């Protein structure tokens, strides 16, 4: 009898579980929630969701964010090539029709999807084939989005064709050039262009509404770049990443608040922005004495050598990447020239690459502390790789005692500094002395985060030291990532 009741219960439980599996919980959600879910997908994925239920069929037509990726909308070129038998010499007569069929198909589908959409498309991202430029497809898409859908936030990326690598250095050779009409971008509030060659600035004519502009892997000359910046009168956020074609970089924008420069090789750099609040320099190849920065209201300064692309460029050009301590040395007039940089007075956040085991760099950092009365947070990335041909320093005991001998009163250390973040910590004597100095002197310090490269055993001795700040907490972590992954993650985090 009892056995029969247990069997009956099991049968009922199986039936309930089966009913739950068959029940469509997602389709019962409100339309607004479904639209949010679909907006996280590429457009091809969002459209395919229509097979799930009739209710999903046309919901994608109401989402305000669309992402097109031509490589996923039709059979990708890589699959076309892999489907063929291997040949010693590629048969271009057979390959070419397939490639152009793919390009034609992607253009047709993007146009159909844009015209089928109902309502406004506020944000649109398109990643297309290089040959779409040669056929004028990209210009057609942008005109359609502007005139029909009122797009305000646009991102365009030219994907490498089959056989190319995304890490390829941009050049003037063998590239398709977009022929955008005059003033085509003048209704946008945000624009991102990736992997293009641009030889004129006229598409940006009258772009007074453009607040955010990101140019990545763009090949353009100085005249084109200056013309773009001149026409973007209201620009507040500008990023110039991994771009070539110009030797002199001059940025003079009265309303610019955020400036990001990455992996650029120039002979001279001049930044004059009265309203600038955030400046990020990553892997810039430029002589320190030819770097001028005038940003009196700068709040955050970042200077790193994280970009893998920048390292490639440095090797190719045979020039060194500009480091933070050289910029500071130029600011303080250490190169025998009058200082041409001004950005320390209101600085509250400082993020740099710096070797604390170097006497010279430690001295420069101490001067930076004395020159930044409002500094509240500092992040230092210690060197991951040992420099080549490193020379032994005979006065190691002087270096180890440097921070201990800093008796001079420093306003930001004693009254402002709240957060310290150290990456690549190896618990060397000089590194330990620096942390001890902060623990002993910083009266309002709230947190010290130390990411150890090897072991936390030596760093744990810091936990038992007496602390001047009663609210101070010390967070020790062991880095489990390899150096290259750490570079990439840190780079992406800073450039967001």
Short mmCIF file of C-alpha atoms in Angstrom, two decimals:
data_model
loop_
_atom_site.label_atom_id
_atom_site.label_comp_id
_atom_site.label_asym_id
_atom_site.label_seq_id
_atom_site.Cartn_x
_atom_site.Cartn_y
_atom_site.Cartn_z
CA UNK A 1 0.00 0.00 0.00
CA UNK A 2 2.79 2.41 1.04
CA UNK A 3 4.76 1.41 -2.04
CA UNK A 4 1.77 2.34 -4.23
CA UNK A 5 1.47 5.80 -2.62
CA UNK A 6 5.17 6.49 -3.20
CA UNK A 7 4.83 5.50 -6.86
CA UNK A 8 1.82 7.80 -7.20
CA UNK A 9 3.76 10.73 -5.71
CA UNK A 10 6.66 10.16 -8.07
CA UNK A 11 4.26 10.14 -11.01
CA UNK A 12 2.70 13.43 -9.91
CA UNK A 13 6.14 15.05 -9.46
CA UNK A 14 7.19 13.96 -12.96
CA UNK A 15 4.00 15.43 -14.40
CA UNK A 16 4.56 18.76 -12.60
CA UNK A 17 8.17 18.92 -13.84
CA UNK A 18 7.03 18.12 -17.38
CA UNK A 19 4.40 20.87 -17.24
CA UNK A 20 7.06 23.35 -16.04
CA UNK A 21 9.38 22.40 -18.90
CA UNK A 22 6.63 22.88 -21.49
CA UNK A 23 5.45 26.17 -20.04
CA UNK A 24 6.89 29.23 -21.82
CA UNK A 25 7.77 31.60 -18.99
CA UNK A 26 9.68 34.10 -21.16
CA UNK A 27 6.80 34.73 -23.56
CA UNK A 28 4.60 35.70 -20.61
CA UNK A 29 6.87 38.62 -19.81
CA UNK A 30 5.73 42.17 -20.68
CA UNK A 31 6.75 43.53 -24.08
CA UNK A 32 9.04 46.11 -22.49
CA UNK A 33 11.04 43.34 -20.80
CA UNK A 34 11.23 41.28 -24.01
CA UNK A 35 12.48 44.33 -25.89
CA UNK A 36 15.26 44.78 -23.32
CA UNK A 37 16.27 41.11 -23.73
CA UNK A 38 16.35 41.32 -27.53
CA UNK A 39 18.32 44.57 -27.46
CA UNK A 40 21.24 42.62 -25.95
CA UNK A 41 21.46 40.42 -29.07
CA UNK A 42 22.79 41.00 -32.55
CA UNK A 43 20.03 41.74 -35.03
CA UNK A 44 20.35 38.32 -36.74
CA UNK A 45 19.88 36.61 -33.37
CA UNK A 46 16.98 38.88 -32.45
CA UNK A 47 15.17 38.14 -35.72
CA UNK A 48 15.70 34.40 -35.35
CA UNK A 49 14.03 34.56 -31.93
CA UNK A 50 10.78 34.98 -33.85
CA UNK A 51 10.63 31.20 -34.33
CA UNK A 52 10.18 30.72 -30.58
CA UNK A 53 6.60 31.99 -30.62
CA UNK A 54 4.28 34.21 -32.66
CA UNK A 55 4.44 36.81 -29.91
CA UNK A 56 8.20 37.16 -30.44
CA UNK A 57 7.89 37.47 -34.22
CA UNK A 58 7.95 41.25 -34.65
CA UNK A 59 9.16 42.46 -31.25
CA UNK A 60 12.68 43.10 -32.65
CA UNK A 61 11.16 45.81 -34.86
CA UNK A 62 10.53 47.95 -31.79
CA UNK A 63 13.93 47.82 -30.10
CA UNK A 64 15.91 51.07 -30.21
CA UNK A 65 19.36 49.42 -30.32
CA UNK A 66 20.38 47.41 -33.39
CA UNK A 67 23.67 45.61 -33.96
CA UNK A 68 24.52 44.32 -37.43
CA UNK A 69 27.46 41.99 -38.02
CA UNK A 70 27.74 41.01 -41.68
CA UNK A 71 29.94 38.04 -40.81
CA UNK A 72 27.06 36.39 -38.94
CA UNK A 73 24.22 37.36 -41.24
CA UNK A 74 25.33 35.20 -44.16
CA UNK A 75 27.72 32.30 -44.54
CA UNK A 76 31.08 33.72 -43.37
CA UNK A 77 34.02 33.91 -45.75
CA UNK A 78 36.07 31.67 -43.48
CA UNK A 79 33.49 28.91 -43.83
CA UNK A 80 33.43 29.38 -47.59
CA UNK A 81 37.17 28.92 -47.75
CA UNK A 82 37.21 25.98 -45.36
CA UNK A 83 34.55 24.21 -47.41
CA UNK A 84 36.86 24.08 -50.41
CA UNK A 85 39.51 21.47 -50.99
CA UNK A 86 43.01 22.73 -50.15
CA UNK A 87 44.92 24.13 -53.11
CA UNK A 88 48.55 25.03 -53.56
CA UNK A 89 47.51 28.21 -55.38
CA UNK A 90 44.06 29.72 -54.66
CA UNK A 91 41.70 29.75 -57.63
CA UNK A 92 40.59 33.39 -57.56
CA UNK A 93 38.09 32.87 -60.38
CA UNK A 94 36.17 30.44 -58.19
CA UNK A 95 36.63 32.34 -54.94
CA UNK A 96 35.72 35.85 -56.13
CA UNK A 97 32.05 35.21 -57.03
CA UNK A 98 31.42 33.64 -53.62
CA UNK A 99 32.98 36.59 -51.79
CA UNK A 100 30.95 39.16 -53.74
CA UNK A 101 27.77 37.12 -53.28
CA UNK A 102 28.36 37.28 -49.53
CA UNK A 103 28.91 41.06 -49.66
CA UNK A 104 25.82 41.67 -51.84
CA UNK A 105 23.70 39.48 -49.56
CA UNK A 106 24.85 41.27 -46.40
CA UNK A 107 24.03 44.67 -47.92
CA UNK A 108 20.54 43.58 -48.99
CA UNK A 109 19.71 42.11 -45.60
CA UNK A 110 20.91 45.14 -43.66
CA UNK A 111 18.82 47.49 -45.85
CA UNK A 112 15.73 45.27 -45.52
CA UNK A 113 16.07 45.04 -41.74
CA UNK A 114 16.51 48.81 -41.35
CA UNK A 115 13.45 49.55 -43.50
CA UNK A 116 11.41 46.83 -41.75
CA UNK A 117 12.08 48.32 -38.33
CA UNK A 118 9.24 50.27 -36.74
CA UNK A 119 10.01 53.48 -34.89
CA UNK A 120 13.28 55.18 -33.94
CA UNK A 121 16.71 53.50 -33.86
CA UNK A 122 18.61 55.59 -31.32
CA UNK A 123 21.76 53.41 -31.31
CA UNK A 124 23.18 51.34 -34.16
CA UNK A 125 26.39 49.34 -34.52
CA UNK A 126 27.44 47.91 -37.90
CA UNK A 127 30.40 45.64 -38.58
CA UNK A 128 30.81 45.05 -42.30
CA UNK A 129 33.14 43.58 -44.91
CA UNK A 130 35.85 45.73 -46.45
CA UNK A 131 34.32 45.29 -49.91
CA UNK A 132 31.12 46.96 -48.70
CA UNK A 133 33.13 50.19 -48.87
CA UNK A 134 34.08 49.66 -52.49
CA UNK A 135 30.43 49.15 -53.42
CA UNK A 136 29.17 52.21 -51.52
CA UNK A 137 27.01 50.14 -49.15
CA UNK A 138 28.18 51.81 -45.93
CA UNK A 139 27.27 55.29 -47.15
CA UNK A 140 23.78 54.02 -48.08
CA UNK A 141 23.24 52.51 -44.62
CA UNK A 142 24.26 55.71 -42.84
CA UNK A 143 22.01 57.88 -45.03
CA UNK A 144 19.11 55.50 -44.42
CA UNK A 145 19.67 55.49 -40.65
CA UNK A 146 19.88 59.29 -40.57
CA UNK A 147 16.87 60.08 -42.76
CA UNK A 148 14.53 57.21 -41.83
CA UNK A 149 15.40 56.24 -38.26
CA UNK A 150 16.89 59.31 -36.59
CA UNK A 151 19.95 57.48 -35.24
CA UNK A 152 21.96 59.45 -32.65
CA UNK A 153 24.62 56.94 -31.58
CA UNK A 154 26.44 55.24 -34.48
CA UNK A 155 29.33 52.76 -34.54
CA UNK A 156 30.90 51.58 -37.82
CA UNK A 157 33.66 48.98 -38.11
CA UNK A 158 35.32 47.61 -41.22
CA UNK A 159 36.10 43.96 -40.46
CA UNK A 160 39.26 42.46 -42.00
CA UNK A 161 38.61 40.32 -45.05
CA UNK A 162 39.61 36.68 -45.05
CA UNK A 163 43.34 36.14 -44.64
CA UNK A 164 44.00 39.43 -42.79
CA UNK A 165 44.73 39.79 -39.12
CA UNK A 166 43.07 42.30 -36.83
CA UNK A 167 46.49 43.25 -35.41
CA UNK A 168 47.72 44.38 -38.84
CA UNK A 169 49.21 47.88 -38.76
CA UNK A 170 47.03 50.37 -40.62
CA UNK A 171 48.53 51.74 -43.83
CA UNK A 172 47.53 53.77 -46.85
CA UNK A 173 47.98 50.81 -49.15
CA UNK A 174 45.32 48.40 -50.36
CA UNK A 175 42.45 49.96 -48.45
CA UNK A 176 38.96 50.92 -49.55
CA UNK A 177 38.12 54.54 -48.78
CA UNK A 178 34.60 55.50 -47.68
CA UNK A 179 33.03 58.33 -49.70
CA UNK A 180 30.73 59.81 -47.07
CA UNK A 181 28.69 62.84 -48.23
CA UNK A 182 29.41 66.28 -46.78
CA UNK A 183 27.92 66.70 -43.30
CA UNK A 184 26.58 63.14 -43.10
CA UNK A 185 27.45 62.93 -39.38
CA UNK A 186 26.06 66.34 -38.35
CA UNK A 187 22.94 64.92 -36.65
CA UNK A 188 24.81 62.43 -34.45
CA UNK A 189 25.55 62.77 -30.76
CA UNK A 190 28.08 59.92 -30.65
CA UNK A 191 30.21 58.33 -33.39
CA UNK A 192 32.74 55.49 -33.43
CA UNK A 193 34.79 54.59 -36.52
CA UNK A 194 37.13 51.59 -36.61
CA UNK A 195 39.57 50.48 -39.31
CA UNK A 196 39.10 53.07 -42.07
CA UNK A 197 41.22 55.31 -44.27
CA UNK A 198 39.97 58.91 -44.29
CA UNK A 199 41.39 61.54 -46.63
CA UNK A 200 39.01 64.43 -46.01
CA UNK A 201 37.14 65.96 -43.10
CA UNK A 202 34.01 67.16 -44.98
CA UNK A 203 31.71 64.36 -43.64
CA UNK A 204 32.12 66.05 -40.23
CA UNK A 205 31.12 69.49 -41.48
CA UNK A 206 28.68 71.13 -39.07
CA UNK A 207 28.97 68.41 -36.39
CA UNK A 208 28.21 70.82 -33.56
CA UNK A 209 25.93 68.25 -31.85
CA UNK A 210 28.61 65.54 -31.70
CA UNK A 211 29.60 65.03 -28.04
CA UNK A 212 31.57 61.78 -28.26
CA UNK A 213 33.97 60.70 -31.03
CA UNK A 214 36.11 57.56 -31.10
CA UNK A 215 38.55 56.93 -33.94
CA UNK A 216 40.32 53.56 -33.82
CA UNK A 217 42.79 52.26 -36.40
CA UNK A 218 42.13 55.19 -38.67
CA UNK A 219 44.64 56.24 -41.30
CA UNK A 220 44.42 60.02 -41.79
CA UNK A 221 46.76 62.96 -42.23
CA UNK A 222 47.13 65.95 -39.92
CA UNK A 223 44.97 68.20 -42.10
CA UNK A 224 42.06 65.73 -41.99
CA UNK A 225 42.37 65.25 -38.23
CA UNK A 226 42.51 68.99 -37.58
CA UNK A 227 39.50 69.54 -39.85
CA UNK A 228 37.49 66.91 -37.96
CA UNK A 229 38.30 68.44 -34.57
CA UNK A 230 37.60 71.98 -35.78
CA UNK A 231 34.10 71.05 -37.00
CA UNK A 232 33.18 69.13 -33.83
CA UNK A 233 32.72 72.30 -31.79
CA UNK A 234 30.78 70.70 -28.93
CA UNK A 235 33.05 67.66 -28.52
CA UNK A 236 33.35 66.52 -24.89
CA UNK A 237 34.81 63.01 -25.20
CA UNK A 238 37.48 62.18 -27.80
CA UNK A 239 39.43 58.94 -28.30
CA UNK A 240 42.19 58.48 -30.87
CA UNK A 241 43.47 54.91 -30.79
CA UNK A 242 46.04 52.99 -32.85
CA UNK A 243 45.89 55.48 -35.71
CA UNK A 244 48.58 56.58 -38.18
CA UNK A 245 49.28 59.06 -40.98
CA UNK A 246 50.16 62.21 -38.96
CA UNK A 247 53.41 63.32 -37.30
CA UNK A 248 52.10 66.18 -35.18
CA UNK A 249 49.13 65.96 -32.84
CA UNK A 250 47.49 69.21 -31.73
CA UNK A 251 44.31 69.08 -29.66
CA UNK A 252 42.85 72.43 -28.64
CA UNK A 253 39.23 72.06 -27.57
CA UNK A 254 37.62 74.37 -25.05
CA UNK A 255 34.76 71.99 -24.15
CA UNK A 256 36.65 68.68 -24.17
CA UNK A 257 36.36 66.82 -20.84
CA UNK A 258 37.72 63.33 -21.62
CA UNK A 259 40.70 62.58 -23.89
CA UNK A 260 42.07 59.10 -24.60
CA UNK A 261 45.17 58.57 -26.75
CA UNK A 262 46.55 55.10 -27.39
CA UNK A 263 49.34 53.58 -29.52
CA UNK A 264 50.25 56.71 -31.49
CA UNK A 265 53.66 57.52 -32.98
CA UNK A 266 54.19 61.28 -33.36
CA UNK A 267 57.06 63.75 -33.31
CA UNK A 268 55.21 66.37 -31.29
CA UNK A 269 52.10 66.46 -29.09
CA UNK A 270 50.27 69.55 -27.86
CA UNK A 271 47.20 69.26 -25.63
CA UNK A 272 45.52 72.51 -24.61
CA UNK A 273 42.06 71.92 -23.14
CA UNK A 274 40.81 74.23 -20.41
CA UNK A 275 37.85 72.01 -19.42
CA UNK A 276 39.70 68.67 -19.60
CA UNK A 277 39.02 66.44 -16.59
CA UNK A 278 40.29 62.99 -17.63
CA UNK A 279 43.42 62.25 -19.70
CA UNK A 280 44.60 58.75 -20.64
CA UNK A 281 47.89 58.17 -22.46
CA UNK A 282 48.61 54.55 -23.36
CA UNK A 283 51.76 53.56 -25.26
CA UNK A 284 52.43 56.94 -26.85
CA UNK A 285 55.65 57.16 -28.89
CA UNK A 286 56.84 60.75 -28.60
CA UNK A 287 59.87 62.64 -27.29
CA UNK A 288 59.14 63.84 -23.75
CA UNK A 289 60.49 67.34 -24.43
CA UNK A 290 57.99 67.68 -27.30
CA UNK A 291 54.99 66.75 -25.15
CA UNK A 292 53.05 69.81 -23.97
CA UNK A 293 50.00 69.42 -21.70
CA UNK A 294 47.98 72.41 -20.52
CA UNK A 295 44.90 71.27 -18.61
CA UNK A 296 44.61 73.26 -15.37
CA UNK A 297 41.39 71.55 -14.26
CA UNK A 298 42.49 67.96 -14.90
CA UNK A 299 41.18 65.59 -12.22
CA UNK A 300 42.42 62.20 -13.48
CA UNK A 301 45.72 61.43 -15.25
CA UNK A 302 46.51 57.95 -16.61
CA UNK A 303 49.78 57.00 -18.31
CA UNK A 304 50.52 53.38 -19.22
CA UNK A 305 52.41 51.15 -21.61
CA UNK A 306 49.73 48.45 -21.83
CA UNK A 307 48.87 48.33 -25.54
CA UNK A 308 50.16 45.28 -27.41
CA UNK A 309 49.58 47.20 -30.64
CA UNK A 310 51.70 50.04 -29.25
CA UNK A 311 54.55 47.64 -28.55
CA UNK A 312 54.35 46.36 -32.12
CA UNK A 313 54.48 49.94 -33.39
CA UNK A 314 57.44 50.74 -31.15
CA UNK A 315 59.43 47.81 -32.53
CA UNK A 316 58.50 48.65 -36.11
CA UNK A 317 59.48 52.32 -35.79
CA UNK A 318 62.52 51.63 -33.59
CA UNK A 319 61.40 54.20 -30.99
CA UNK A 320 60.69 53.96 -27.28
CA UNK A 321 57.29 54.37 -25.64
CA UNK A 322 56.94 57.51 -23.55
CA UNK A 323 56.82 56.73 -19.82
CA UNK A 324 55.11 58.65 -17.05
CA UNK A 325 58.26 59.65 -15.16
CA UNK A 326 59.63 61.31 -18.33
CA UNK A 327 56.44 63.36 -18.71
CA UNK A 328 56.77 64.46 -15.08
CA UNK A 329 60.47 65.28 -15.57
CA UNK A 330 59.55 67.51 -18.48
CA UNK A 331 56.84 69.17 -16.39
CA UNK A 332 59.35 70.00 -13.66
CA UNK A 333 61.94 71.34 -16.11
CA UNK A 334 64.49 68.58 -15.51
CA UNK A 335 65.53 68.53 -19.17
CA UNK A 336 66.96 72.04 -19.03
CA UNK A 337 63.93 73.65 -20.67
CA UNK A 338 61.14 75.78 -19.20
CA UNK A 339 58.17 73.64 -18.05
CA UNK A 340 55.46 73.43 -20.71
CA UNK A 341 52.99 71.27 -18.80
CA UNK A 342 50.39 72.33 -16.27
CA UNK A 343 47.91 69.84 -14.86
CA UNK A 344 48.87 69.02 -11.24
CA UNK A 345 46.95 71.58 -9.18
CA UNK A 346 43.49 69.92 -9.25
CA UNK A 347 44.59 66.33 -9.86
CA UNK A 348 42.72 63.86 -7.62
CA UNK A 349 43.46 60.50 -9.32
CA UNK A 350 46.83 59.34 -10.67
CA UNK A 351 47.31 56.01 -12.50
CA UNK A 352 50.76 55.25 -13.90
CA UNK A 353 53.40 52.65 -14.71
CA UNK A 354 56.36 53.15 -12.38
CA UNK A 355 59.31 51.13 -11.09
CA UNK A 356 59.56 51.87 -7.37
CA UNK A 357 62.98 50.19 -7.20
CA UNK A 358 64.49 53.02 -9.29
CA UNK A 359 65.99 55.87 -7.25
CA UNK A 360 65.30 58.42 -10.00
CA UNK A 361 61.67 57.39 -10.45
CA UNK A 362 61.09 57.33 -6.70
CA UNK A 363 62.43 60.89 -6.43
CA UNK A 364 60.18 62.05 -9.27
CA UNK A 365 57.16 60.43 -7.60
CA UNK A 366 57.92 62.23 -4.34
CA UNK A 367 57.97 65.55 -6.24
CA UNK A 368 54.64 64.65 -7.85
CA UNK A 369 53.17 64.13 -4.37
CA UNK A 370 54.35 67.59 -3.32
CA UNK A 371 52.90 69.14 -6.50
CA UNK A 372 49.41 67.61 -6.22
CA UNK A 373 47.69 69.05 -3.13
CA UNK A 374 44.35 67.40 -3.98
CA UNK A 375 45.54 63.86 -4.79
CA UNK A 376 43.14 61.31 -3.28
CA UNK A 377 43.80 58.09 -5.22
CA UNK A 378 46.92 56.62 -6.79
CA UNK A 379 47.32 53.45 -8.83
CA UNK A 380 50.81 52.20 -9.69
CA UNK A 381 51.51 49.30 -12.03
CA UNK A 382 54.94 47.92 -11.21
CA UNK A 383 56.97 46.55 -14.17
CA UNK A 384 55.98 43.04 -15.24
CA UNK A 385 59.09 42.37 -17.30
CA UNK A 386 62.68 43.05 -16.27
CA UNK A 387 64.32 45.63 -18.54
CA UNK A 388 67.00 44.40 -20.89
CA UNK A 389 70.63 45.14 -20.03
CA UNK A 390 69.67 46.17 -16.51
CA UNK A 391 72.59 47.62 -14.57
CA UNK A 392 73.26 46.86 -10.93
CA UNK A 393 72.99 49.92 -8.70
CA UNK A 394 75.90 50.19 -6.26
CA UNK A 395 73.98 52.45 -3.84
CA UNK A 396 71.12 50.04 -3.16
CA UNK A 397 71.08 50.91 0.53
CA UNK A 398 70.40 54.56 -0.34
CA UNK A 399 67.43 53.55 -2.49
CA UNK A 400 66.04 51.33 0.25
CA UNK A 401 66.20 54.24 2.70
CA UNK A 402 64.71 56.84 0.34
CA UNK A 403 61.13 56.79 1.61
CA UNK A 404 62.29 56.41 5.20
CA UNK A 405 64.21 59.68 4.86
CA UNK A 406 61.23 61.65 3.51
CA UNK A 407 60.81 63.88 6.54
CA UNK A 408 59.45 66.88 4.66
CA UNK A 409 55.75 67.47 5.25
CA UNK A 410 53.55 66.59 2.22
CA UNK A 411 50.00 67.96 2.20
CA UNK A 412 48.34 65.36 -0.05
CA UNK A 413 49.89 62.41 1.83
CA UNK A 414 48.96 63.76 5.25
CA UNK A 415 45.50 65.17 4.50
CA UNK A 416 44.10 63.97 1.15
CA UNK A 417 45.27 60.51 0.04
CA UNK A 418 42.53 57.89 0.59
CA UNK A 419 43.10 55.02 -1.85
CA UNK A 420 46.26 53.25 -3.05
CA UNK A 421 46.31 50.41 -5.59
CA UNK A 422 49.55 48.56 -6.45
CA UNK A 423 49.76 45.95 -9.22
CA UNK A 424 52.70 43.60 -9.80
CA UNK A 425 53.94 43.84 -6.19
CA UNK A 426 56.97 41.61 -5.48
CA UNK A 427 57.69 42.77 -1.93
CA UNK A 428 61.13 44.13 -2.83
CA UNK A 429 62.77 46.31 -0.19
CA UNK A 430 62.00 49.56 -2.02
CA UNK A 431 58.38 48.53 -2.67
CA UNK A 432 57.88 47.57 0.97
CA UNK A 433 59.41 50.88 2.14
CA UNK A 434 56.99 52.83 -0.05
CA UNK A 435 53.97 51.09 1.50
CA UNK A 436 55.41 51.52 5.00
CA UNK A 437 55.84 55.23 4.29
CA UNK A 438 52.16 55.55 3.33
CA UNK A 439 50.98 53.54 6.34
CA UNK A 440 53.02 55.72 8.68
CA UNK A 441 52.23 59.14 7.15
CA UNK A 442 48.78 59.08 5.51
CA UNK A 443 46.28 60.13 8.18
CA UNK A 444 43.07 59.74 6.12
CA UNK A 445 44.07 56.68 4.10
CA UNK A 446 41.14 54.24 3.82
CA UNK A 447 42.37 51.35 1.69
CA UNK A 448 45.59 49.94 0.27
CA UNK A 449 45.06 47.21 -2.33
CA UNK A 450 48.16 45.19 -3.22
CA UNK A 451 48.13 42.68 -6.08
CA UNK A 452 51.13 40.40 -5.52
CA UNK A 453 52.84 38.84 -8.54
CA UNK A 454 54.53 35.88 -6.85
CA UNK A 455 53.80 35.32 -3.19
CA UNK A 456 51.97 37.16 -0.42
CA UNK A 457 54.20 35.84 2.37
CA UNK A 458 56.53 38.86 2.60
CA UNK A 459 53.73 41.35 1.98
CA UNK A 460 51.78 39.94 4.94
CA UNK A 461 54.31 41.61 7.25
CA UNK A 462 52.65 44.91 6.35
CA UNK A 463 49.45 43.86 8.11
CA UNK A 464 51.04 44.05 11.56
CA UNK A 465 52.47 47.57 11.20
CA UNK A 466 50.98 50.39 13.31
CA UNK A 467 48.68 52.60 11.22
CA UNK A 468 48.34 56.35 11.40
CA UNK A 469 44.86 56.21 9.84
CA UNK A 470 42.30 54.52 12.07
CA UNK A 471 40.10 53.65 9.06
CA UNK A 472 42.85 51.99 7.02
CA UNK A 473 42.31 48.48 5.62
CA UNK A 474 44.99 46.57 3.69
CA UNK A 475 43.79 44.15 1.02
CA UNK A 476 46.37 41.60 -0.20
CA UNK A 477 45.61 39.54 -3.31
CA UNK A 478 47.57 37.06 -5.38
CA UNK A 479 47.49 37.65 -9.12
CA UNK A 480 46.45 34.43 -10.88
CA UNK A 481 46.52 35.85 -14.42
CA UNK A 482 49.42 35.80 -16.83
CA UNK A 483 51.08 39.06 -17.82
CA UNK A 484 49.54 39.36 -21.28
CA UNK A 485 45.99 38.75 -20.02
CA UNK A 486 46.55 41.32 -17.30
CA UNK A 487 47.75 43.86 -19.87
CA UNK A 488 44.66 43.30 -22.06
CA UNK A 489 42.21 43.45 -19.15
CA UNK A 490 43.71 46.60 -17.71
CA UNK A 491 43.75 48.25 -21.13
CA UNK A 492 40.07 47.45 -21.78
CA UNK A 493 39.06 48.63 -18.31
CA UNK A 494 40.71 52.01 -18.77
CA UNK A 495 39.42 52.61 -22.28
CA UNK A 496 35.76 51.94 -21.54
#
